[in-house]
Short mmCIF file of C-alpha atoms in Angstrom, two decimals:
data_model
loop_
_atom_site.label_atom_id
_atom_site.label_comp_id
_atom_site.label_asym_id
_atom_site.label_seq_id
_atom_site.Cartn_x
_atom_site.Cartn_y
_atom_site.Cartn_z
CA UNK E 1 100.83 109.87 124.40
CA UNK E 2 98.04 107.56 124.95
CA UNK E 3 99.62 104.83 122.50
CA UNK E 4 102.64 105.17 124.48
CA UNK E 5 100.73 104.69 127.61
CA UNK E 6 99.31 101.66 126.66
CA UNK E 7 101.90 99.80 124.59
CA UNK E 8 102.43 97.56 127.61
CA UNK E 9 97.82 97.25 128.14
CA UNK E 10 97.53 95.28 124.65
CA UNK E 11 93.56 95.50 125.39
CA UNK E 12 94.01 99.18 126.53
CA UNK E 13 96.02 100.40 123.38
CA UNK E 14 93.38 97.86 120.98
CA UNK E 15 90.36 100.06 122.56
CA UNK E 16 92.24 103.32 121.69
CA UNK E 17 93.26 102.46 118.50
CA UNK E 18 89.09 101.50 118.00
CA UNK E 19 87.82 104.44 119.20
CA UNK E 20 90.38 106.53 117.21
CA UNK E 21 89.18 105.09 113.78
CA UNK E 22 85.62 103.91 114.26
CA UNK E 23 84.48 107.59 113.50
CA UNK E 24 86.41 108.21 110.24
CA UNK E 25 85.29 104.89 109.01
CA UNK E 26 81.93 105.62 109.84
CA UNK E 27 82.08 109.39 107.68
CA UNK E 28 83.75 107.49 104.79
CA UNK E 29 81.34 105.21 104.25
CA UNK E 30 78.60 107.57 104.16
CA UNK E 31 80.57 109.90 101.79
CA UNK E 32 81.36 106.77 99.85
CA UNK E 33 78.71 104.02 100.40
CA UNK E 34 81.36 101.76 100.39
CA UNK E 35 84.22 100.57 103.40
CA UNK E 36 87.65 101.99 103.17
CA UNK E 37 90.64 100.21 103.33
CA UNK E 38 92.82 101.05 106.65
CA UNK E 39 96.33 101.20 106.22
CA UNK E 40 98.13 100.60 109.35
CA UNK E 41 101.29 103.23 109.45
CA UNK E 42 100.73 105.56 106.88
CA UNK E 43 103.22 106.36 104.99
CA UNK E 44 106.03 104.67 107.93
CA UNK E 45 105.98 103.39 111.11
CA UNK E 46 106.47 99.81 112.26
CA UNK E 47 106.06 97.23 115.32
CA UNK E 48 108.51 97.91 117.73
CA UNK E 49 106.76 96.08 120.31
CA UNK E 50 104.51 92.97 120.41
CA UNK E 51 101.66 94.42 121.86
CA UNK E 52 101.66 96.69 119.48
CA UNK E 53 101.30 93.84 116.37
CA UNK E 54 98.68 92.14 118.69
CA UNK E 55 96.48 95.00 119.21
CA UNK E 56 96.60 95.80 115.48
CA UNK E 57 95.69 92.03 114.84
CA UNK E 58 92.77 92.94 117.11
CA UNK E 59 92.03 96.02 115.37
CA UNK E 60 91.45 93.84 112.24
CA UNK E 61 89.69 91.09 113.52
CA UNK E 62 87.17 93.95 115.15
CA UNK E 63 86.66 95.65 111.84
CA UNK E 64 86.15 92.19 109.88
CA UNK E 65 85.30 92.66 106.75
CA UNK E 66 87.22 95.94 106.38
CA UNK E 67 90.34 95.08 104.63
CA UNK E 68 93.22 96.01 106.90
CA UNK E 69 96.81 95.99 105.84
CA UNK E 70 100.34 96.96 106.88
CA UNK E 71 103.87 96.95 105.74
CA UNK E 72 106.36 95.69 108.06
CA UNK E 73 109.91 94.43 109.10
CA UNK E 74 108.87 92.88 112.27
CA UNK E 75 108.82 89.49 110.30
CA UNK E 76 109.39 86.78 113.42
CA UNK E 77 105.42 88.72 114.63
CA UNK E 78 103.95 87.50 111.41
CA UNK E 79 105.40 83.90 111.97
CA UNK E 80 104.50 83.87 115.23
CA UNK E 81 100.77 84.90 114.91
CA UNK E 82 100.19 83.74 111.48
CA UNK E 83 97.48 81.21 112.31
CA UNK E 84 95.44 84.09 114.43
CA UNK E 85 95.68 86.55 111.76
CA UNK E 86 92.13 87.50 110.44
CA UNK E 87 91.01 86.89 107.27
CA UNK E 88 90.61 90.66 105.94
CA UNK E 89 93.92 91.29 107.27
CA UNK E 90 97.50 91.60 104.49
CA UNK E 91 100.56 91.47 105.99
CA UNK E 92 103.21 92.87 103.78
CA UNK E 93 106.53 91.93 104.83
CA UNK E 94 109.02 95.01 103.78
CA UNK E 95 112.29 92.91 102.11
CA UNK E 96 115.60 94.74 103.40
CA UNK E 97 115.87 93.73 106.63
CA UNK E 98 117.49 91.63 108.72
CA UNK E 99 114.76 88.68 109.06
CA UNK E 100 114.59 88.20 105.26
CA UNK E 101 115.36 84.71 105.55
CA UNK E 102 111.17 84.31 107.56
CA UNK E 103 110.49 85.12 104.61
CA UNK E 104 111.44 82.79 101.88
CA UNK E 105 111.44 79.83 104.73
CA UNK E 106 107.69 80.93 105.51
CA UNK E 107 106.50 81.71 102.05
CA UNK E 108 105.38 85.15 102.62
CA UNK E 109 104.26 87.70 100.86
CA UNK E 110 106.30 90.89 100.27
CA UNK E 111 106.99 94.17 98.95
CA UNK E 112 110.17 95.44 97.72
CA UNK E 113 111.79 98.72 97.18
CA UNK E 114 113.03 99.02 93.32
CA UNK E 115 115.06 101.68 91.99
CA UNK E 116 113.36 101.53 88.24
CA UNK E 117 110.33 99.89 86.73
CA UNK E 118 113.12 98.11 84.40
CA UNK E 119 114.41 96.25 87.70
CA UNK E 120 111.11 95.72 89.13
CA UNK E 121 110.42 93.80 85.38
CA UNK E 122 113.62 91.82 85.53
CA UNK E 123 112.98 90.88 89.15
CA UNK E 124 109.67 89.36 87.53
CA UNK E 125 107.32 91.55 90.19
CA UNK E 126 104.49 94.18 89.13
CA UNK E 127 105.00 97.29 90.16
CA UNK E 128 102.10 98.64 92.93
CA UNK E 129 102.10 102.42 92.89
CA UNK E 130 98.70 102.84 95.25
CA UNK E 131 98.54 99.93 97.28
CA UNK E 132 96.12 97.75 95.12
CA UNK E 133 98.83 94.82 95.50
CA UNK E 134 99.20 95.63 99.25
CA UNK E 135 95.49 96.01 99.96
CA UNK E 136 94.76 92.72 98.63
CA UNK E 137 95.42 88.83 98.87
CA UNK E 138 98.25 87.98 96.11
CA UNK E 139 102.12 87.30 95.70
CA UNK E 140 105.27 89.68 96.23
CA UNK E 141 105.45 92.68 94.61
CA UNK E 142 107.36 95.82 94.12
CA UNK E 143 107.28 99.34 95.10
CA UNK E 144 108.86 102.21 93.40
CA UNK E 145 111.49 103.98 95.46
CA UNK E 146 109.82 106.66 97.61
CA UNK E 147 110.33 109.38 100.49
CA UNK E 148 113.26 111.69 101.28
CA UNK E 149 116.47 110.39 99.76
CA UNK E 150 120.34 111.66 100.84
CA UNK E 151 121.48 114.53 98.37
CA UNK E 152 123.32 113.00 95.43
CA UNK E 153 122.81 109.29 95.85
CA UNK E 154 122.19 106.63 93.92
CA UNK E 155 118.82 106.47 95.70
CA UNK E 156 118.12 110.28 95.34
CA UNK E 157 118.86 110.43 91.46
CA UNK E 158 116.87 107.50 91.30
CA UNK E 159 113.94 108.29 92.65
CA UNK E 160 114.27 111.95 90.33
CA UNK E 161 114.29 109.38 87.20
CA UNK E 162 110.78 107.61 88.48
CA UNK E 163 109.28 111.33 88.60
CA UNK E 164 110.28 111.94 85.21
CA UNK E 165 108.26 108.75 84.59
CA UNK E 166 105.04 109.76 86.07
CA UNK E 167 105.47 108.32 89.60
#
């Protein structure tokens, strides 16, 4: 509710977000003795707004040198804010959608969905099963199918092959 509230109060919805992770940072590290790495989203989610992308920028910049990343389709945000985005932050941009194009004209780094490791290999990419290539500076990469698939697709028997494989 409160996100919602403030999607349209950038500065409103950046404090939130703050004040929502600070803590949990705070009991990681002293469980750890070492920073965690914030994924934005989860498991899904997206920008569907601008102030959205600009108070996660924020978010990063604030918790500088945490390494912050995010997966994402909202491709023309990343062009647009590319010079303001801090230096702990990766921007994943999710291939499959309809601004692929931003990303081979901007050079940007991406993730894509494979259906095997075999295609994954003859697409040239390594394969990142926990984030390691997502968390970190580097070139494309690719992602093993995951999540629900529809009953007796390609996708679905798919995805029951990369089980059988240990993912």
């Amino acid at each position: 509710k409160a996100l919602l509230y403030h999607i349209h109060e950038p500065d409103k919805l950046f404090k939130t977000l703050l004040h929502s992770v600070t803590p949990r940072i705070a009991e990681y590290h002293e469980e750890h003795e070492t920073h965690p790495k914030i994924r934005i989203f989860g498991t899904s989610g997206d920008f569907w707004h601008e102030n959205m992308y600009l108070a996660c920028l924020a978010l990063a910049s604030a918790l500088n040198p945490i390494r912050v990343y995010w997966y994402t389709k909202a491709i023309p945000f990343i062009v647009k804010y590319q010079n303001i985005a801090p230096s702990n932050l990766e921007q994943n941009a999710s291939l499959g959608g309809r601004y692929d194009h931003l990303i081979t004209l901007f050079d940007l780094k991406y993730a894509k969905v494979v259906y095997s490791f075999e295609e994954a290999k003859q697409l040239g990419l390594p394969i990142d099963k926990r984030d390691e290539l997502a968390s970190e500076p580097g070139g494309p990469f690719a992602i093993p199918l995951h999540g629900v698939q529809p009953k007796g697709s390609p996708a679905s028997k798919a995805l029951s092959e990369l089980k059988k494989k240990g993912f």
